[in-house]
Amino acid sequence: MNVLLIGSGGREHALAWKLTQSKNLKTLYIAPGNPGTARCGKNIDIGVNDADKLVDFARQKSVGLVVVGPEDPLAAGIVDAFEAAGIKAFGPSGAAAKLEADKAFAKQLMRASSISTAEARIFERFSDAKAYIATRDEPVVVKAAGLAKGKGVFVCDDPSDGILAAEKVMCDGIFGSAGDKLIVEDKLLGEEASILAFVDGRNMYVMESSQDHKPIGDGDTGPNTGGMGAYSPAPVVTEKMMNQIVREILVPTIDGMTRNGTPYKGVLYAGLMITAGGPRVLEFNVRFGDPETQPILMRLKSDLLEVMLAVCDGTLDQVSLEWDPRPTVCVVMASGGYPDSYEKGKKITGLQDAEQLDDVIVFHAGTAAKNGDIVTAGGRVLGVTAIGQTIADAKTRAYEAVDKIKFDGAYCRRDIADKAIRRKGN
Ligand code: AMP
Ligand code: GLY
C-alpha cells in the first residue's frame, strides 16, 4: 500500500521510520518531510495546509492511507477532504479536532462529561479577563484558546503577570486570532504525563505512557516550548493510575465526543497533571505528541500501518500491540534562542557518529539539506532517542549521542528523564 504522511517534524520522522517497518508498505510519501524522512521514503514538496494539492497527489499515486501529523491541517478539516475523495485518512474530522483547536470547547466538553480538569473561566474581552484575574491572589494559568504551537500557555505564580500575559494574547495579538478567546484557570500541582490512545470511534487502545518536558530550562524553568524531551514509560503512571485515567478521562471523553455529534477517530492525547487528588486534564491534543512519539514508537514492536488502518476501519478491537519493555529517552537539541527568535542555517556535524552508537536513533525535526550538508532549519532541530535496560541507562546513551552532535548555538536540557530516575531510584 502507498502511504502519504503529512508533516515535517521529529514526530513525522519517527512515524516514517516506524511505517517503513510495515510489511504492507509499498511507497511512503512525506509532504513536505525533512532530511530524516527522506531516508524513509520520498519527500514531496507540498505544504501541510495545501489540502487540494495533497488530495490530488494522493489520488494520482493511489495512496491507500494518509497519516496526518500536525494539528493545523487537522483543525482545518483535511481528513474530511481526503474522505470526501474516497481516501482513508488517519486523524479526526475538523469538527472533532476542536478538542485541541479550541480549548473553550474542550473545557465545555469536560464540564459536561464530569472529567477532572482545572477550574477555568473563559473570556472574550480583555477587560473582563483583567477584572477577574485582579480578584485572584493564587497563581493563575492563562491560555490562548486557539492553536499556538505549544507556546500559548503562561503559568503565572503572580496573578499580576497573568494580566500582562492576557494583554499580550488578547490585545497585542501575539498568537493572532488564536488569542480571541482566553482561558484563565487554576494552577495544578503535580507531575505531568502524556497518555496517547488510538481511537476508532468506538474502541480505544491505550499506548504506553510518556512524559514531556515543556519548559526550556533545566528543573522546568523558563518559558514553555513545544517540548524539550520525553521518555517512556512514565513511572508516575502506575497501573492503578492508568486504569483510573482510562475510566475517568479517556472513556468519558470519547463518549462525550460521540454524544456531541463529533465522534473521535485517530490519536487522542491527554496531557495530564497527576495531582495528589488524582489525574487532571491540562489539555487534549488530537494527534501524536512531539517529542513523545519518538520514545513511544521506539518501543512499539507491532506494525503501525496495521493499527492505523484498523483505526480507519473501526476494527481496533481486533488489534493487539506489543511493546518493548525497555525504557526510551528522547533529548531535543534546539537552536540557541528558541523558543524566542533564533538563527537558522547552522551546519550540523557528528550525526553519523551519534547514529553509530548502539540503540540510538537521531530523529530529524528542524533540519534542511544544503550543498551536501545538513543544516539547522527550525527551533527544535533533532530528537536524539535511545533505548536502555533502565531509564538511567537510556538517558546516558541519549546524552552520549547528543555530545557527538555539534552546531553553532546548540542547546538542550541536561535533565531529561531525571524525574523518572528519582522515582525509580536507578
Ligand atoms: P497545555 O498546552 O494546555 O498543555 O499547557 C502547556 C503546559 O503548561 C503544560 O504541559 C503544563 O506544563 C502547563 N500547564 C497548563 N495548564 C496548567 C495548569 N492548570 N496548572 C499547571 N500547569 C499548567
Ligand atoms: N509534546 C507536546 C505536544 O505535542 O503538544
Tab-separated table of C-alpha atoms in Angstrom, residues 42-422:
chain	number	residue	atom	x	y	z
A	42	LYS	CA	10.033	10.188	-0.921
A	43	ASN	CA	9.684	13.767	0.280
A	44	ILE	CA	7.113	15.730	-1.719
A	45	ASP	CA	7.216	19.496	-1.941
A	46	ILE	CA	3.641	20.253	-0.864
A	47	GLY	CA	2.834	22.189	2.326
A	48	VAL	CA	0.841	20.590	5.156
A	49	ASN	CA	-2.068	23.011	4.699
A	50	ASP	CA	-2.383	22.699	0.940
A	51	ALA	CA	-5.343	20.291	1.087
A	52	ASP	CA	-6.292	20.484	-2.606
A	53	LYS	CA	-2.797	19.636	-3.812
A	54	LEU	CA	-2.421	16.876	-1.236
A	55	VAL	CA	-5.719	15.261	-2.228
A	56	ASP	CA	-4.734	15.431	-5.926
A	57	PHE	CA	-1.352	13.925	-5.160
A	58	ALA	CA	-2.904	11.094	-3.116
A	59	ARG	CA	-5.285	10.306	-5.978
A	60	GLN	CA	-2.502	10.275	-8.579
A	61	LYS	CA	-0.320	7.943	-6.538
A	62	SER	CA	-3.148	5.595	-5.485
A	63	VAL	CA	-2.464	6.303	-1.842
A	64	GLY	CA	-4.300	3.822	0.394
A	65	LEU	CA	-3.782	5.679	3.666
A	66	VAL	CA	-2.999	9.262	4.607
A	67	VAL	CA	-1.454	9.918	8.026
A	68	VAL	CA	-1.758	13.484	9.288
A	69	GLY	CA	0.919	14.524	11.807
A	70	PRO	CA	0.301	18.153	12.865
A	71	GLU	CA	-2.768	19.838	14.334
A	72	ASP	CA	-3.202	22.732	11.885
A	73	PRO	CA	-4.368	20.698	8.879
A	74	LEU	CA	-6.498	18.510	11.167
A	75	ALA	CA	-8.250	21.579	12.573
A	76	ALA	CA	-8.776	22.844	9.028
A	77	GLY	CA	-10.592	19.607	8.162
A	78	ILE	CA	-8.039	17.872	5.958
A	79	VAL	CA	-9.293	14.425	6.998
A	80	ASP	CA	-12.779	15.384	5.773
A	81	ALA	CA	-11.250	16.434	2.433
A	82	PHE	CA	-9.497	13.082	1.938
A	83	GLU	CA	-12.572	11.123	2.995
A	84	ALA	CA	-14.755	13.102	0.595
A	85	ALA	CA	-12.339	11.989	-2.134
A	86	GLY	CA	-12.733	8.360	-1.000
A	87	ILE	CA	-9.237	8.150	0.533
A	88	LYS	CA	-8.702	6.729	4.024
A	89	ALA	CA	-7.122	9.232	6.408
A	90	PHE	CA	-5.817	8.680	9.918
A	91	GLY	CA	-6.914	11.507	12.212
A	92	PRO	CA	-10.064	13.219	13.483
A	93	SER	CA	-12.523	15.256	11.425
A	94	GLY	CA	-12.222	19.039	11.543
A	95	ALA	CA	-15.182	19.155	13.938
A	96	ALA	CA	-13.584	16.623	16.309
A	97	ALA	CA	-10.206	18.393	16.100
A	98	LYS	CA	-11.789	21.271	18.052
A	99	LEU	CA	-10.895	19.240	21.112
A	100	GLU	CA	-7.390	20.660	20.631
A	101	ALA	CA	-8.019	23.689	18.423
A	102	ASP	CA	-10.486	25.319	20.813
A	103	LYS	CA	-9.634	24.985	24.492
A	104	ALA	CA	-13.001	26.532	25.384
A	105	PHE	CA	-14.739	23.685	23.527
A	106	ALA	CA	-12.550	21.156	25.376
A	107	LYS	CA	-13.367	22.732	28.755
A	108	GLN	CA	-17.082	22.661	27.994
A	109	LEU	CA	-16.898	19.014	26.934
A	110	MET	CA	-15.033	18.130	30.123
A	111	ARG	CA	-17.565	20.005	32.221
A	112	ALA	CA	-20.475	18.229	30.512
A	113	SER	CA	-18.808	14.828	30.984
A	114	SER	CA	-17.598	15.430	34.584
A	115	ILE	CA	-13.953	14.956	33.609
A	116	SER	CA	-11.451	16.281	36.158
A	117	THR	CA	-9.613	19.376	34.981
A	118	ALA	CA	-8.516	22.721	36.442
A	119	GLU	CA	-11.314	25.142	37.369
A	120	ALA	CA	-11.468	27.604	34.497
A	121	ARG	CA	-13.181	30.728	33.196
A	122	ILE	CA	-13.456	31.633	29.539
A	123	PHE	CA	-13.201	35.265	28.365
A	124	GLU	CA	-13.810	37.042	25.083
A	125	ARG	CA	-12.912	40.558	26.321
A	126	PHE	CA	-9.608	41.618	27.866
A	127	SER	CA	-11.342	43.959	30.342
A	128	ASP	CA	-13.337	41.028	31.746
A	129	ALA	CA	-10.277	38.783	31.963
A	130	LYS	CA	-8.310	41.563	33.675
A	131	ALA	CA	-11.053	42.260	36.202
A	132	TYR	CA	-11.296	38.564	37.026
A	133	ILE	CA	-7.543	37.975	37.378
A	134	ALA	CA	-7.291	41.073	39.599
A	135	THR	CA	-9.548	39.342	42.134
A	136	ARG	CA	-7.197	36.355	42.384
A	137	ASP	CA	-4.401	36.011	44.890
A	138	GLU	CA	-3.403	32.469	43.892
A	139	PRO	CA	-1.266	31.600	40.835
A	140	VAL	CA	-3.163	31.572	37.546
A	141	VAL	CA	-2.633	29.875	34.217
A	142	VAL	CA	-3.541	31.970	31.188
A	143	LYS	CA	-4.122	30.220	27.865
A	144	ALA	CA	-4.918	31.316	24.350
A	145	ALA	CA	-7.939	29.204	23.366
A	146	GLY	CA	-6.714	28.520	19.834
A	147	LEU	CA	-3.650	26.823	18.350
A	148	ALA	CA	-0.330	28.429	19.325
A	149	LYS	CA	2.328	25.783	18.645
A	150	GLY	CA	2.540	24.752	22.303
A	151	LYS	CA	3.512	28.288	23.332
A	152	GLY	CA	0.088	29.741	24.173
A	153	VAL	CA	0.157	28.925	27.883
A	154	PHE	CA	1.510	31.155	30.654
A	155	VAL	CA	1.849	29.751	34.151
A	156	CYS	CA	1.868	32.847	36.377
A	157	ASP	CA	2.724	32.452	40.031
A	158	ASP	CA	1.985	36.133	40.486
A	159	PRO	CA	-1.521	36.982	39.193
A	160	SER	CA	-0.304	40.421	38.002
A	161	ASP	CA	1.862	38.563	35.473
A	162	GLY	CA	-1.359	36.865	34.398
A	163	ILE	CA	-2.819	40.238	33.453
A	164	LEU	CA	0.274	41.035	31.375
A	165	ALA	CA	0.025	37.654	29.647
A	166	ALA	CA	-3.696	38.178	28.958
A	167	GLU	CA	-2.870	41.573	27.440
A	168	LYS	CA	-0.209	40.080	25.149
A	169	VAL	CA	-2.615	37.390	23.974
A	170	MET	CA	-5.826	39.430	23.651
A	171	CYS	CA	-4.658	42.978	22.885
A	172	ASP	CA	-1.207	42.595	21.283
A	173	GLY	CA	-2.419	39.554	19.356
A	174	ILE	CA	0.843	37.603	19.666
A	175	PHE	CA	-0.973	34.452	18.556
A	176	GLY	CA	-3.340	36.181	16.112
A	177	SER	CA	-6.949	35.016	16.220
A	178	ALA	CA	-5.927	32.050	18.415
A	179	GLY	CA	-5.998	34.613	21.232
A	180	ASP	CA	-9.522	35.916	20.601
A	181	LYS	CA	-10.730	33.770	23.477
A	182	LEU	CA	-8.790	33.336	26.679
A	183	ILE	CA	-8.908	30.653	29.349
A	184	VAL	CA	-7.883	31.557	32.881
A	185	GLU	CA	-7.512	28.551	35.127
A	186	ASP	CA	-6.143	27.419	38.460
A	187	LYS	CA	-2.584	26.217	38.596
A	188	LEU	CA	-2.387	22.499	39.304
A	189	LEU	CA	0.492	20.954	41.209
A	190	GLY	CA	1.993	17.571	40.499
A	191	GLU	CA	3.903	15.695	37.849
A	192	GLU	CA	2.817	15.684	34.210
A	193	ALA	CA	2.187	12.689	31.994
A	194	SER	CA	1.099	12.223	28.396
A	195	ILE	CA	-1.314	9.402	27.655
A	196	LEU	CA	-1.932	8.670	23.986
A	197	ALA	CA	-4.586	6.287	22.731
A	198	PHE	CA	-5.654	5.012	19.340
A	199	VAL	CA	-9.392	5.561	18.954
A	200	ASP	CA	-11.578	4.255	16.108
A	201	GLY	CA	-14.845	5.985	17.028
A	202	ARG	CA	-15.920	3.242	19.451
A	203	ASN	CA	-12.881	1.250	20.545
A	204	MET	CA	-9.730	2.508	22.175
A	205	TYR	CA	-6.206	1.138	22.546
A	206	VAL	CA	-4.055	2.977	25.073
A	207	MET	CA	-0.357	3.276	24.257
A	208	GLU	CA	2.478	3.139	26.773
A	209	SER	CA	2.725	6.232	28.995
A	210	SER	CA	5.257	9.018	28.472
A	211	GLN	CA	6.334	12.347	29.919
A	212	ASP	CA	7.242	15.546	28.087
A	213	HIS	CA	9.447	18.400	29.366
A	214	LYS	CA	7.742	21.617	28.279
A	215	PRO	CA	9.821	24.450	29.790
A	216	ILE	CA	13.062	25.460	28.068
A	217	GLY	CA	15.301	25.241	31.151
A	218	ASP	CA	16.595	22.512	33.456
A	219	GLY	CA	14.445	21.995	36.527
A	220	ASP	CA	11.391	23.060	34.495
A	221	THR	CA	12.345	26.744	34.440
A	222	GLY	CA	11.722	29.422	31.820
A	223	PRO	CA	9.068	29.725	29.149
A	224	ASN	CA	7.167	26.804	27.669
A	225	THR	CA	8.262	25.277	24.371
A	226	GLY	CA	6.819	22.637	22.057
A	227	GLY	CA	8.659	20.083	24.224
A	228	MET	CA	12.363	19.685	25.044
A	229	GLY	CA	12.497	15.943	25.592
A	230	ALA	CA	10.416	12.953	26.603
A	231	TYR	CA	10.681	9.448	27.922
A	232	SER	CA	8.530	6.330	28.046
A	233	PRO	CA	7.166	4.778	30.203
A	234	ALA	CA	6.423	7.410	32.868
A	235	PRO	CA	6.689	5.715	36.271
A	236	VAL	CA	4.332	8.337	37.766
A	237	VAL	CA	1.591	6.490	35.842
A	238	THR	CA	1.255	3.282	37.833
A	239	GLU	CA	-1.055	0.543	36.615
A	240	LYS	CA	-3.708	1.706	39.063
A	241	MET	CA	-3.332	5.307	37.874
A	242	MET	CA	-3.595	4.195	34.242
A	243	ASN	CA	-6.852	2.356	34.998
A	244	GLN	CA	-8.229	5.492	36.626
A	245	ILE	CA	-7.162	7.621	33.628
A	246	VAL	CA	-8.889	5.255	31.231
A	247	ARG	CA	-12.062	5.033	33.321
A	248	GLU	CA	-12.403	8.658	34.379
A	249	ILE	CA	-10.854	10.551	31.477
A	250	LEU	CA	-10.380	8.685	28.181
A	251	VAL	CA	-13.648	6.724	28.066
A	252	PRO	CA	-15.838	9.703	29.088
A	253	THR	CA	-14.050	11.908	26.534
A	254	ILE	CA	-14.697	9.506	23.677
A	255	ASP	CA	-18.321	9.055	24.813
A	256	GLY	CA	-18.710	12.826	25.170
A	257	MET	CA	-17.413	13.380	21.639
A	258	THR	CA	-19.905	10.857	20.266
A	259	ARG	CA	-22.773	12.467	22.197
A	260	ASN	CA	-21.682	15.836	20.860
A	261	GLY	CA	-22.095	14.570	17.286
A	262	THR	CA	-18.327	14.706	16.691
A	263	PRO	CA	-17.222	11.069	17.062
A	264	TYR	CA	-13.487	10.727	17.594
A	265	LYS	CA	-11.027	8.849	15.399
A	266	GLY	CA	-7.223	8.959	15.355
A	267	VAL	CA	-4.877	9.512	18.274
A	268	LEU	CA	-6.350	11.060	21.393
A	269	TYR	CA	-3.621	12.613	23.507
A	270	ALA	CA	-4.457	13.547	27.081
A	271	GLY	CA	-1.932	15.908	28.677
A	272	LEU	CA	-2.377	15.270	32.395
A	273	MET	CA	-1.241	16.591	35.734
A	274	ILE	CA	-1.030	13.757	38.248
A	275	THR	CA	-2.051	15.668	41.378
A	276	ALA	CA	-2.359	14.467	44.962
A	277	GLY	CA	-6.098	14.224	44.264
A	278	GLY	CA	-5.679	12.131	41.100
A	279	PRO	CA	-5.230	12.790	37.384
A	280	ARG	CA	-6.480	16.105	35.928
A	281	VAL	CA	-6.585	17.099	32.271
A	282	LEU	CA	-4.329	20.007	31.267
A	283	GLU	CA	-5.129	19.737	27.574
A	284	PHE	CA	-6.197	17.395	24.834
A	285	ASN	CA	-4.311	17.051	21.586
A	286	VAL	CA	-5.822	15.376	18.550
A	287	ARG	CA	-2.596	13.840	17.202
A	288	PHE	CA	0.635	12.208	18.228
A	289	GLY	CA	2.744	14.297	20.621
A	290	ASP	CA	6.065	15.779	19.634
A	291	PRO	CA	8.510	14.708	21.117
A	292	GLU	CA	6.557	11.910	22.906
A	293	THR	CA	6.105	9.974	19.650
A	294	GLN	CA	9.845	9.450	19.295
A	295	PRO	CA	10.327	7.458	22.556
A	296	ILE	CA	6.895	5.774	22.322
A	297	LEU	CA	7.345	4.456	18.781
A	298	MET	CA	10.886	3.294	19.517
A	299	ARG	CA	9.236	0.863	21.960
A	300	LEU	CA	6.457	-0.300	19.618
A	301	LYS	CA	7.143	-3.747	18.195
A	302	SER	CA	3.903	-4.134	16.217
A	303	ASP	CA	3.005	-2.974	12.733
A	304	LEU	CA	1.922	0.688	12.924
A	305	LEU	CA	0.311	0.673	9.479
A	306	GLU	CA	-1.963	-2.194	10.503
A	307	VAL	CA	-3.105	-0.330	13.625
A	308	MET	CA	-3.747	2.867	11.678
A	309	LEU	CA	-5.856	1.001	9.138
A	310	ALA	CA	-7.818	-0.623	11.990
A	311	VAL	CA	-8.497	2.893	13.356
A	312	CYS	CA	-9.863	3.970	9.970
A	313	ASP	CA	-11.902	0.770	9.540
A	314	GLY	CA	-13.353	0.737	13.077
A	315	THR	CA	-11.735	-2.619	13.872
A	316	LEU	CA	-9.374	-1.594	16.641
A	317	ASP	CA	-10.909	-4.234	18.922
A	318	GLN	CA	-9.196	-6.871	16.759
A	319	VAL	CA	-5.722	-5.397	17.214
A	320	SER	CA	-3.245	-6.031	19.981
A	321	LEU	CA	0.071	-4.241	20.276
A	322	GLU	CA	3.389	-5.486	21.555
A	323	TRP	CA	5.811	-3.149	23.331
A	324	ASP	CA	9.486	-3.392	24.170
A	325	PRO	CA	9.579	-3.313	27.989
A	326	ARG	CA	12.850	-1.342	27.934
A	327	PRO	CA	12.560	2.417	28.548
A	328	THR	CA	13.406	5.101	25.997
A	329	VAL	CA	14.595	8.690	26.368
A	330	CYS	CA	14.489	11.440	23.730
A	331	VAL	CA	16.558	14.612	24.169
A	332	VAL	CA	15.643	17.537	21.922
A	333	MET	CA	18.546	19.585	20.564
A	334	ALA	CA	17.324	23.108	19.817
A	335	SER	CA	18.637	26.251	18.152
A	336	GLY	CA	20.085	28.793	20.607
A	337	GLY	CA	17.392	31.382	21.412
A	338	TYR	CA	14.406	29.047	20.963
A	339	PRO	CA	11.516	29.431	21.918
A	340	ASP	CA	12.169	33.098	21.039
A	341	SER	CA	13.924	34.052	17.823
A	342	TYR	CA	16.915	32.022	16.651
A	343	GLU	CA	19.204	31.774	13.651
A	344	LYS	CA	18.936	29.059	11.016
A	345	GLY	CA	21.351	27.534	8.524
A	346	LYS	CA	23.981	26.323	11.026
A	347	LYS	CA	25.923	23.312	9.793
A	348	ILE	CA	25.325	20.163	11.866
A	349	THR	CA	28.226	17.742	12.343
A	350	GLY	CA	28.592	14.441	14.159
A	351	LEU	CA	25.267	12.946	13.064
A	352	GLN	CA	26.846	9.759	11.762
A	353	ASP	CA	28.962	9.270	14.880
A	354	ALA	CA	25.857	9.621	17.015
A	355	GLU	CA	23.843	7.226	14.876
A	356	GLN	CA	26.553	4.602	15.021
A	357	LEU	CA	26.018	4.183	18.756
A	358	ASP	CA	24.000	1.103	19.687
A	359	ASP	CA	20.317	1.584	20.421
A	360	VAL	CA	20.294	5.240	19.355
A	361	ILE	CA	18.171	6.901	16.683
A	362	VAL	CA	18.569	10.538	15.730
A	363	PHE	CA	15.206	11.849	14.573
A	364	HIS	CA	15.335	14.985	12.448
A	365	ALA	CA	12.958	17.894	13.100
A	366	GLY	CA	14.073	21.392	12.046
A	367	THR	CA	16.825	20.380	9.614
A	368	ALA	CA	17.442	21.005	5.928
A	369	ALA	CA	19.860	19.665	3.323
A	370	LYS	CA	22.157	22.296	1.816
A	371	ASN	CA	25.101	21.715	-0.526
A	372	GLY	CA	25.615	18.200	0.808
A	373	ASP	CA	25.431	19.290	4.434
A	374	ILE	CA	22.650	19.053	6.988
A	375	VAL	CA	21.891	22.465	8.475
A	376	THR	CA	19.518	23.771	11.127
A	377	ALA	CA	16.152	24.997	9.851
A	378	GLY	CA	13.919	25.299	12.911
A	379	GLY	CA	13.699	25.778	16.673
A	380	ARG	CA	13.676	22.140	17.624
A	381	VAL	CA	16.363	20.614	15.429
A	382	LEU	CA	16.870	16.966	16.426
A	383	GLY	CA	15.330	14.387	18.779
A	384	VAL	CA	18.147	12.143	19.929
A	385	THR	CA	16.466	8.991	21.199
A	386	ALA	CA	17.906	5.935	22.951
A	387	ILE	CA	16.651	2.696	24.465
A	388	GLY	CA	18.304	1.159	27.543
A	389	GLN	CA	17.950	-1.562	30.149
A	390	THR	CA	16.908	1.085	32.655
A	391	ILE	CA	15.728	4.644	32.261
A	392	ALA	CA	19.095	5.840	33.621
A	393	ASP	CA	20.882	3.728	31.020
A	394	ALA	CA	18.671	5.126	28.234
A	395	LYS	CA	19.419	8.656	29.450
A	396	THR	CA	23.185	8.025	29.458
A	397	ARG	CA	23.064	6.657	25.909
A	398	ALA	CA	20.940	9.537	24.646
A	399	TYR	CA	23.322	12.168	26.043
A	400	GLU	CA	26.355	10.255	24.779
A	401	ALA	CA	24.860	10.652	21.299
A	402	VAL	CA	23.904	14.295	21.919
A	403	ASP	CA	27.501	15.080	22.843
A	404	LYS	CA	28.739	13.860	19.462
A	405	ILE	CA	26.490	16.293	17.576
A	406	LYS	CA	27.585	19.895	17.136
A	407	PHE	CA	26.138	23.054	15.645
A	408	ASP	CA	26.539	26.732	16.460
A	409	GLY	CA	24.309	27.676	19.369
A	410	ALA	CA	23.104	24.087	20.019
A	411	TYR	CA	21.101	23.884	23.213
A	412	CYS	CA	19.498	21.026	25.108
A	413	ARG	CA	18.200	20.413	28.588
A	414	ARG	CA	20.513	18.188	30.621
A	415	ASP	CA	17.892	16.753	32.964
A	416	ILE	CA	15.571	14.830	30.653
A	417	ALA	CA	14.228	11.746	32.500
A	418	ASP	CA	15.574	12.785	35.913
A	419	LYS	CA	12.082	12.737	37.422
A	420	ALA	CA	11.670	9.116	36.375
A	421	ILE	CA	15.135	8.206	37.605
A	422	ARG	CA	14.438	9.759	41.019
